[in-house]
PDB file of C-alpha atoms and ligand atoms in Angstrom:
ATOM      1  CA  MET A   1      -9.360 -16.882   8.278  1.00 58.00           C
ATOM      2  CA  THR A   2      -5.985 -18.525   9.014  1.00 57.00           C
ATOM      3  CA  VAL A   3      -3.401 -15.805   9.378  1.00 59.00           C
ATOM      4  CA  THR A   4       0.297 -15.561  10.135  1.00 56.00           C
ATOM      5  CA  GLN A   5       0.810 -15.852  13.879  1.00 56.00           C
ATOM      6  CA  ASP A   6       1.431 -12.520  15.577  1.00 81.00           C
ATOM      7  CA  ALA A   7       1.157 -10.463  12.410  1.00 94.00           C
ATOM      8  CA  ARG A   8       2.334  -6.950  13.167  1.00 97.00           C
ATOM      9  CA  LEU A   9       1.992  -4.237  10.580  1.00 98.00           C
ATOM     10  CA  VAL A  10       3.988  -1.053  10.330  1.00 98.00           C
ATOM     11  CA  VAL A  11       2.552   1.707   8.160  1.00 98.00           C
ATOM     12  CA  LEU A  12       4.865   4.276   6.557  1.00 98.00           C
ATOM     13  CA  LEU A  13       3.234   7.519   5.493  1.00 98.00           C
ATOM     14  CA  SER A  14       3.797  11.202   4.849  1.00 98.00           C
ATOM     15  CA  GLY A  15       0.421  12.921   5.155  1.00 97.00           C
ATOM     16  CA  ARG A  16      -3.277  12.513   5.952  1.00 97.00           C
ATOM     17  CA  GLY A  17      -3.292   8.812   6.701  1.00 98.00           C
ATOM     18  CA  THR A  18      -6.781   7.893   5.506  1.00 98.00           C
ATOM     19  CA  ASN A  19      -5.466   4.585   4.150  1.00 98.00           C
ATOM     20  CA  TYR A  20      -3.796   3.946   7.496  1.00 98.00           C
ATOM     21  CA  ALA A  21      -7.163   4.686   9.190  1.00 98.00           C
ATOM     22  CA  ALA A  22      -8.874   2.152   6.914  1.00 98.00           C
ATOM     23  CA  LEU A  23      -6.275  -0.485   7.844  1.00 98.00           C
ATOM     24  CA  GLN A  24      -6.640   0.393  11.516  1.00 98.00           C
ATOM     25  CA  ALA A  25     -10.426  -0.052  11.295  1.00 98.00           C
ATOM     26  CA  ALA A  26      -9.934  -3.452   9.644  1.00 98.00           C
ATOM     27  CA  ALA A  27      -7.328  -4.436  12.254  1.00 97.00           C
ATOM     28  CA  ASN A  28      -9.742  -3.487  15.049  1.00 96.00           C
ATOM     29  CA  ASP A  29     -12.429  -5.607  13.467  1.00 97.00           C
ATOM     30  CA  TRP A  30     -11.715  -8.541  11.153  1.00 97.00           C
ATOM     31  CA  LEU A  31      -8.146  -8.436   9.759  1.00 97.00           C
ATOM     32  CA  GLY A  32      -6.455 -10.652  12.333  1.00 95.00           C
ATOM     33  CA  ALA A  33      -3.359  -8.452  12.662  1.00 97.00           C
ATOM     34  CA  ARG A  34      -2.404  -5.469  14.719  1.00 97.00           C
ATOM     35  CA  ILE A  35      -0.867  -2.238  13.642  1.00 98.00           C
ATOM     36  CA  ALA A  36       2.298  -2.133  15.711  1.00 98.00           C
ATOM     37  CA  GLY A  37       2.959   1.466  14.741  1.00 98.00           C
ATOM     38  CA  ILE A  38       3.104   4.111  12.106  1.00 98.00           C
ATOM     39  CA  ILE A  39       6.165   5.984  10.891  1.00 98.00           C
ATOM     40  CA  SER A  40       6.017   9.380   9.237  1.00 98.00           C
ATOM     41  CA  ASP A  41       8.880  11.095   7.451  1.00 98.00           C
ATOM     42  CA  ARG A  42       7.218  14.475   8.141  1.00 98.00           C
ATOM     43  CA  PRO A  43       6.678  15.891  11.654  1.00 97.00           C
ATOM     44  CA  THR A  44       3.567  17.776  10.485  1.00 98.00           C
ATOM     45  CA  ALA A  45       1.773  14.766   8.995  1.00 98.00           C
ATOM     46  CA  PRO A  46      -1.870  14.822  10.206  1.00 98.00           C
ATOM     47  CA  ALA A  47      -1.677  11.017  10.445  1.00 98.00           C
ATOM     48  CA  LEU A  48       0.472  11.380  13.585  1.00 98.00           C
ATOM     49  CA  ASP A  49      -2.515  12.939  15.421  1.00 98.00           C
ATOM     50  CA  LEU A  50      -4.799  10.303  13.996  1.00 97.00           C
ATOM     51  CA  ALA A  51      -2.584   7.509  15.361  1.00 98.00           C
ATOM     52  CA  HIS A  52      -2.483   9.213  18.741  1.00 97.00           C
ATOM     53  CA  ARG A  53      -6.307   9.278  18.815  1.00 97.00           C
ATOM     54  CA  HIS A  54      -6.363   5.578  17.889  1.00 96.00           C
ATOM     55  CA  GLY A  55      -3.869   4.762  20.658  1.00 97.00           C
ATOM     56  CA  THR A  56      -1.380   3.495  18.067  1.00 97.00           C
ATOM     57  CA  ASP A  57       2.338   4.094  18.550  1.00 98.00           C
ATOM     58  CA  SER A  58       3.898   6.504  16.133  1.00 98.00           C
ATOM     59  CA  VAL A  59       7.412   7.607  15.290  1.00 98.00           C
ATOM     60  CA  CYS A  60       8.554  10.480  13.137  1.00 98.00           C
ATOM     61  CA  VAL A  61      11.766   9.868  11.225  1.00 98.00           C
ATOM     62  CA  ASP A  62      12.175  13.386   9.920  1.00 98.00           C
ATOM     63  CA  ARG A  63      13.959  13.446   6.582  1.00 95.00           C
ATOM     64  CA  GLY A  64      14.811  17.101   7.265  1.00 95.00           C
ATOM     65  CA  GLN A  65      16.889  16.091  10.302  1.00 97.00           C
ATOM     66  CA  HIS A  66      19.107  13.730   8.302  1.00 97.00           C
ATOM     67  CA  PRO A  67      21.988  14.957   6.143  1.00 96.00           C
ATOM     68  CA  ASP A  68      21.490  12.362   3.397  1.00 97.00           C
ATOM     69  CA  ARG A  69      19.365   9.434   2.296  1.00 96.00           C
ATOM     70  CA  THR A  70      21.730   6.829   3.748  1.00 97.00           C
ATOM     71  CA  THR A  71      21.442   8.141   7.309  1.00 98.00           C
ATOM     72  CA  PHE A  72      17.692   8.725   6.890  1.00 98.00           C
ATOM     73  CA  GLU A  73      17.167   5.142   5.728  1.00 98.00           C
ATOM     74  CA  ALA A  74      19.307   3.792   8.593  1.00 98.00           C
ATOM     75  CA  SER A  75      16.996   5.597  11.067  1.00 98.00           C
ATOM     76  CA  LEU A  76      13.937   4.415   9.157  1.00 98.00           C
ATOM     77  CA  ALA A  77      15.093   0.779   9.249  1.00 98.00           C
ATOM     78  CA  ALA A  78      15.830   1.074  12.979  1.00 98.00           C
ATOM     79  CA  ALA A  79      12.307   2.420  13.573  1.00 98.00           C
ATOM     80  CA  ILE A  80      10.719  -0.353  11.484  1.00 98.00           C
ATOM     81  CA  ASP A  81      12.760  -3.064  13.192  1.00 97.00           C
ATOM     82  CA  GLY A  82      11.962  -1.536  16.584  1.00 98.00           C
ATOM     83  CA  PHE A  83       8.307  -2.353  15.952  1.00 98.00           C
ATOM     84  CA  GLU A  84       9.241  -6.014  15.239  1.00 96.00           C
ATOM     85  CA  SER A  85       6.947  -5.926  12.262  1.00 95.00           C
ATOM     86  CA  SER A  86       6.045  -8.838  10.027  1.00 95.00           C
ATOM     87  CA  HIS A  87       4.774  -6.624   7.177  1.00 97.00           C
ATOM     88  CA  ILE A  88       5.400  -3.065   6.040  1.00 98.00           C
ATOM     89  CA  VAL A  89       2.748  -1.021   4.277  1.00 98.00           C
ATOM     90  CA  LEU A  90       3.547   2.160   2.380  1.00 98.00           C
ATOM     91  CA  ALA A  91       0.325   4.197   2.432  1.00 98.00           C
ATOM     92  CA  GLY A  92       0.987   7.640   1.010  1.00 98.00           C
ATOM     93  CA  PHE A  93       4.703   7.499   1.828  1.00 97.00           C
ATOM     94  CA  MET A  94       6.070  10.043  -0.603  1.00 95.00           C
ATOM     95  CA  ARG A  95       9.781   9.139  -0.686  1.00 95.00           C
ATOM     96  CA  VAL A  96      11.818   7.118  -3.113  1.00 93.00           C
ATOM     97  CA  LEU A  97      13.669   4.345  -1.272  1.00 96.00           C
ATOM     98  CA  SER A  98      17.080   3.000  -2.234  1.00 97.00           C
ATOM     99  CA  ALA A  99      17.538  -0.460  -3.700  1.00 96.00           C
ATOM    100  CA  ASP A 100      19.441  -1.616  -0.584  1.00 97.00           C
ATOM    101  CA  PHE A 101      16.621  -0.507   1.698  1.00 97.00           C
ATOM    102  CA  VAL A 102      13.960  -2.156  -0.430  1.00 97.00           C
ATOM    103  CA  ARG A 103      15.905  -5.443  -0.624  1.00 95.00           C
ATOM    104  CA  ARG A 104      16.087  -5.576   3.145  1.00 96.00           C
ATOM    105  CA  TYR A 105      12.282  -5.954   3.279  1.00 96.00           C
ATOM    106  CA  HIS A 106      11.866  -7.979   0.103  1.00 94.00           C
ATOM    107  CA  GLY A 107       8.498  -9.752  -0.098  1.00 94.00           C
ATOM    108  CA  LYS A 108       7.253  -8.078   3.089  1.00 95.00           C
ATOM    109  CA  MET A 109       6.668  -4.523   1.893  1.00 97.00           C
ATOM    110  CA  ILE A 110       3.687  -3.361  -0.183  1.00 98.00           C
ATOM    111  CA  ASN A 111       2.614   0.039  -1.529  1.00 98.00           C
ATOM    112  CA  ILE A 112      -0.719   1.479  -2.607  1.00 98.00           C
ATOM    113  CA  HIS A 113      -0.572   3.688  -5.675  1.00 98.00           C
ATOM    114  CA  PRO A 114      -3.425   5.719  -7.197  1.00 98.00           C
ATOM    115  CA  SER A 115      -3.310   4.446 -10.782  1.00 98.00           C
ATOM    116  CA  LEU A 116      -3.822   1.296 -12.781  1.00 98.00           C
ATOM    117  CA  LEU A 117      -0.146   0.349 -12.906  1.00 98.00           C
ATOM    118  CA  PRO A 118       1.872   0.092 -15.090  1.00 97.00           C
ATOM    119  CA  ARG A 119       0.121   3.297 -16.195  1.00 98.00           C
ATOM    120  CA  TYR A 120       1.179   6.505 -14.423  1.00 98.00           C
ATOM    121  CA  ARG A 121       3.977   5.697 -12.068  1.00 97.00           C
ATOM    122  CA  GLY A 122       4.976   8.690  -9.941  1.00 97.00           C
ATOM    123  CA  LEU A 123       2.885  11.796  -9.252  1.00 97.00           C
ATOM    124  CA  HIS A 124      -0.284  13.520 -10.583  1.00 98.00           C
ATOM    125  CA  THR A 125      -1.882  10.244 -11.578  1.00 98.00           C
ATOM    126  CA  HIS A 126      -5.473  11.570 -11.641  1.00 98.00           C
ATOM    127  CA  GLN A 127      -4.669  14.475 -13.956  1.00 98.00           C
ATOM    128  CA  ARG A 128      -2.605  12.213 -16.193  1.00 98.00           C
ATOM    129  CA  ALA A 129      -5.533   9.789 -16.549  1.00 98.00           C
ATOM    130  CA  LEU A 130      -7.797  12.728 -17.505  1.00 98.00           C
ATOM    131  CA  ASP A 131      -5.259  14.167 -19.943  1.00 98.00           C
ATOM    132  CA  ALA A 132      -4.968  10.793 -21.654  1.00 98.00           C
ATOM    133  CA  GLY A 133      -8.773  10.599 -22.019  1.00 98.00           C
ATOM    134  CA  ASP A 134      -8.903   7.320 -20.102  1.00 98.00           C
ATOM    135  CA  ALA A 135     -12.363   5.791 -19.712  1.00 98.00           C
ATOM    136  CA  GLU A 136     -11.209   4.013 -16.555  1.00 98.00           C
ATOM    137  CA  HIS A 137      -9.056   4.899 -13.590  1.00 98.00           C
ATOM    138  CA  GLY A 138      -8.070   2.968 -10.485  1.00 98.00           C
ATOM    139  CA  ALA A 139      -5.571   2.047  -7.815  1.00 99.00           C
ATOM    140  CA  SER A 140      -3.025  -0.739  -7.435  1.00 98.00           C
ATOM    141  CA  VAL A 141      -1.295  -2.501  -4.563  1.00 98.00           C
ATOM    142  CA  HIS A 142       2.127  -3.873  -5.438  1.00 98.00           C
ATOM    143  CA  PHE A 143       5.190  -5.383  -3.829  1.00 97.00           C
ATOM    144  CA  VAL A 144       7.877  -2.762  -3.421  1.00 96.00           C
ATOM    145  CA  THR A 145      10.979  -3.373  -5.515  1.00 93.00           C
ATOM    146  CA  PRO A 146      13.872  -1.028  -6.298  1.00 89.00           C
ATOM    147  CA  GLU A 147      12.068   0.343  -9.388  1.00 91.00           C
ATOM    148  CA  LEU A 148       9.714   3.221  -8.436  1.00 90.00           C
ATOM    149  CA  ASP A 149       6.076   2.012  -8.493  1.00 93.00           C
ATOM    150  CA  GLY A 150       7.389  -0.875 -10.562  1.00 93.00           C
ATOM    151  CA  GLY A 151       7.027  -4.000  -8.396  1.00 95.00           C
ATOM    152  CA  PRO A 152       4.668  -6.858  -9.244  1.00 97.00           C
ATOM    153  CA  VAL A 153       1.035  -5.701  -8.941  1.00 98.00           C
ATOM    154  CA  ILE A 154      -0.998  -7.880  -6.588  1.00 98.00           C
ATOM    155  CA  SER A 155      -4.400  -6.247  -6.821  1.00 98.00           C
ATOM    156  CA  GLN A 156      -6.324  -3.399  -8.407  1.00 98.00           C
ATOM    157  CA  VAL A 157      -9.618  -1.606  -8.143  1.00 98.00           C
ATOM    158  CA  ARG A 158     -11.218   0.097 -11.160  1.00 98.00           C
ATOM    159  CA  MET A 159     -13.810   2.787 -11.663  1.00 98.00           C
ATOM    160  CA  PRO A 160     -15.163   4.680 -14.661  1.00 98.00           C
ATOM    161  CA  VAL A 161     -14.027   8.223 -15.420  1.00 98.00           C
ATOM    162  CA  LEU A 162     -17.206  10.328 -15.644  1.00 98.00           C
ATOM    163  CA  PRO A 163     -17.708  13.201 -18.107  1.00 97.00           C
ATOM    164  CA  ARG A 164     -17.588  15.889 -15.387  1.00 97.00           C
ATOM    165  CA  ASP A 165     -14.636  14.469 -13.472  1.00 98.00           C
ATOM    166  CA  ASP A 166     -11.664  16.610 -12.568  1.00 98.00           C
ATOM    167  CA  ALA A 167      -8.544  15.505 -10.690  1.00 98.00           C
ATOM    168  CA  ALA A 168     -10.159  16.296  -7.314  1.00 98.00           C
ATOM    169  CA  SER A 169     -13.325  14.290  -7.951  1.00 98.00           C
ATOM    170  CA  LEU A 170     -11.343  11.348  -9.311  1.00 98.00           C
ATOM    171  CA  SER A 171      -9.060  11.410  -6.301  1.00 98.00           C
ATOM    172  CA  GLU A 172     -11.972  11.554  -3.844  1.00 98.00           C
ATOM    173  CA  ARG A 173     -13.889   8.704  -5.467  1.00 98.00           C
ATOM    174  CA  LEU A 174     -10.791   6.573  -5.830  1.00 98.00           C
ATOM    175  CA  LEU A 175      -9.724   7.095  -2.217  1.00 98.00           C
ATOM    176  CA  ALA A 176     -12.904   5.392  -0.980  1.00 98.00           C
ATOM    177  CA  LEU A 177     -12.003   2.387  -3.143  1.00 98.00           C
ATOM    178  CA  GLU A 178      -8.379   2.429  -1.929  1.00 99.00           C
ATOM    179  CA  HIS A 179      -9.753   2.073   1.602  1.00 98.00           C
ATOM    180  CA  ARG A 180     -11.276  -1.257   0.557  1.00 98.00           C
ATOM    181  CA  LEU A 181      -8.397  -2.473  -1.620  1.00 98.00           C
ATOM    182  CA  LEU A 182      -5.604  -2.054   0.914  1.00 98.00           C
ATOM    183  CA  PRO A 183      -7.115  -4.050   3.824  1.00 98.00           C
ATOM    184  CA  SER A 184      -8.337  -6.719   1.422  1.00 98.00           C
ATOM    185  CA  THR A 185      -4.862  -7.135  -0.101  1.00 98.00           C
ATOM    186  CA  MET A 186      -3.260  -7.115   3.338  1.00 98.00           C
ATOM    187  CA  ALA A 187      -5.611  -9.949   4.337  1.00 97.00           C
ATOM    188  CA  LEU A 188      -4.408 -11.972   1.338  1.00 95.00           C
ATOM    189  CA  MET A 189      -0.813 -11.498   2.425  1.00 95.00           C
ATOM    190  CA  LEU A 190      -1.564 -12.409   6.014  1.00 95.00           C
ATOM    191  CA  GLN A 191      -3.050 -15.697   4.885  1.00 93.00           C
ATOM    192  CA  SER A 192       0.142 -16.305   2.835  1.00 89.00           C
ATOM    193  CA  LEU A 193      -2.070 -16.633  -0.238  1.00 90.00           C
ATOM    194  CA  VAL A 194       0.175 -14.334  -2.227  1.00 94.00           C
ATOM    195  CA  GLU A 195       3.927 -14.722  -2.568  1.00 91.00           C
ATOM    196  CA  LEU A 196       6.778 -13.226  -4.503  1.00 92.00           C
ATOM    197  CA  ARG A 197       9.103 -15.876  -5.980  1.00 92.00           C
ATOM    198  CA  ASP A 198      11.991 -14.863  -8.231  1.00 91.00           C
ATOM    199  CA  GLY A 199      10.209 -11.610  -9.037  1.00 89.00           C
ATOM    200  CA  GLU A 200       6.959 -13.361 -10.047  1.00 93.00           C
ATOM    201  CA  LEU A 201       3.661 -13.344  -8.194  1.00 96.00           C
ATOM    202  CA  TYR A 202       2.035 -16.539  -7.052  1.00 95.00           C
ATOM    203  CA  VAL A 203      -1.452 -16.819  -5.598  1.00 94.00           C
ATOM    204  CA  GLU A 204      -2.274 -20.099  -3.908  1.00 91.00           C
ATOM    205  CA  ASN A 205       0.851 -21.504  -5.584  1.00 90.00           C
ATOM    206  CA  LYS A 206      -0.367 -20.577  -9.076  1.00 94.00           C
ATOM    207  CA  LYS A 207       1.467 -17.958 -11.123  1.00 96.00           C
ATOM    208  CA  LEU A 208      -0.696 -14.858 -11.407  1.00 95.00           C
ATOM    209  CA  ASP A 209      -1.053 -13.588 -14.984  1.00 92.00           C
ATOM    210  CA  HIS A 210      -3.090 -10.469 -14.141  1.00 95.00           C
ATOM    211  CA  PRO A 211      -3.552  -8.396 -10.982  1.00 97.00           C
ATOM    212  CA  LEU A 212      -6.439  -9.582  -8.811  1.00 98.00           C
ATOM    213  CA  GLN A 213      -9.436  -7.304  -9.356  1.00 98.00           C
ATOM    214  CA  LEU A 214     -11.376  -6.186  -6.293  1.00 98.00           C
ATOM    215  CA  GLY A 215     -14.991  -7.164  -6.745  1.00 97.00           C
ATOM    216  CA  SER A 216     -14.449  -9.925  -9.297  1.00 97.00           C
ATOM    217  CA  ASP A 217     -11.363 -11.901  -8.138  1.00 97.00           C
ATOM    218  CA  LEU A 218     -11.154 -10.692  -4.574  1.00 97.00           C
ATOM    219  CA  ASP A 219     -13.719  -9.544  -2.033  1.00 97.00           C
ATOM    220  CA  ASP A 220     -13.381  -6.824   0.592  1.00 98.00           C
ATOM    221  CA  ARG A 221     -11.979  -9.253   3.156  1.00 97.00           C
ATOM    222  CA  GLY A 222      -9.235 -10.777   1.028  1.00 96.00           C
ATOM    223  CA  ARG A 223     -11.203 -13.844  -0.017  1.00 96.00           C
ATOM    224  CA  LEU A 224     -10.534 -15.154  -3.507  1.00 96.00           C
ATOM    225  CA  THR A 225     -13.467 -15.989  -5.736  1.00 92.00           C
ATOM    226  CA  GLU A 226     -13.843 -19.084  -7.927  1.00 81.00           C
ATOM    227  CA  ARG A 227     -12.560 -17.062 -10.895  1.00 71.00           C
ATOM    228  CA  VAL A 228      -8.954 -17.037  -9.729  1.00 78.00           C
TER     229      VAL A 228
HETATM  230  C1  GAR B   1      -3.301   7.783  -1.563  1.00 77.75           C
HETATM  231  O1  GAR B   1      -4.133   8.181  -2.624  1.00 77.75           O
HETATM  232  C2  GAR B   1      -2.218   6.847  -2.041  1.00 77.75           C
HETATM  233  O2  GAR B   1      -2.656   5.975  -3.051  1.00 77.75           O
HETATM  234  C3  GAR B   1      -1.202   7.830  -2.575  1.00 77.75           C
HETATM  235  O3  GAR B   1      -1.171   8.861  -1.636  1.00 77.75           O
HETATM  236  C4  GAR B   1      -2.487   8.987  -1.061  1.00 77.75           C
HETATM  237  C5  GAR B   1      -2.338   8.966   0.448  1.00 77.75           C
HETATM  238  O4  GAR B   1      -3.549   9.296   1.043  1.00 77.75           O
HETATM  239  N1  GAR B   1       0.094   7.224  -2.726  1.00 77.75           N
HETATM  240  C6  GAR B   1       0.962   7.576  -3.652  1.00 77.75           C
HETATM  241  O5  GAR B   1       0.750   8.457  -4.464  1.00 77.75           O
HETATM  242  C7  GAR B   1       2.267   6.795  -3.638  1.00 77.75           C
HETATM  243  N2  GAR B   1       2.942   6.891  -4.874  1.00 77.75           N
HETATM  244  P1  GAR B   1      -3.767   9.052   2.600  1.00 77.75           P
HETATM  245  O6  GAR B   1      -2.587   9.710   3.311  1.00 77.75           O
HETATM  246  O7  GAR B   1      -5.058   9.742   2.913  1.00 77.75           O
HETATM  247  O8  GAR B   1      -3.801   7.576   2.829  1.00 77.75           O
END
């Protein structure tokens, strides 16, 4: 796989960090990039211990220690830039970012969200899928733009909703799929196969008219199939 020279990822998160762990495992093995560091906005995030065990640098930019969003985001940007990152991954980072902050990292920052966007932006996505009687649920990886969970969707993974599912079972089953979708999508980005131009997504220089589906358009290592 031909990847960007010296690709360095920074992962922003708020909690457990299982998606970070999946990226770390891929980085240790086949991804062709290193995780330069993780940044948590919460000092109690279990992911901070996880990073320590992996030998990965971590920084906490505690929202509670900043009087307002502007100063918090200035510290966050300084932490990101301190890692000299080429790409920024939001993996369970539970804060809304300002338009100015997002623009600063335009085209370099992606987010994983537990729904088939544009359905269910925001919180409680599993329960909302159940309440709507959806036959299918899934996760999406998208470029981050100023609109919350609203940036162009690069890739998705889908799964059926089963008759006995509740929000917890949906979340657990989907998380295992998220752990495949995120490294695969990151691999696509590292190969510069996906680009954001004037707000539109291009894959191998062709405009993308639907998100790439893991399993049919995209394999677990970010390789595109003939279908695309
Ligand atoms: C994941 O399910 C991720 O999709 C979701 O938070 C969870 C983080 O889990 N993200 C969002 O809801 C963002 N809007 P993790 O900390 O174990 O990776």
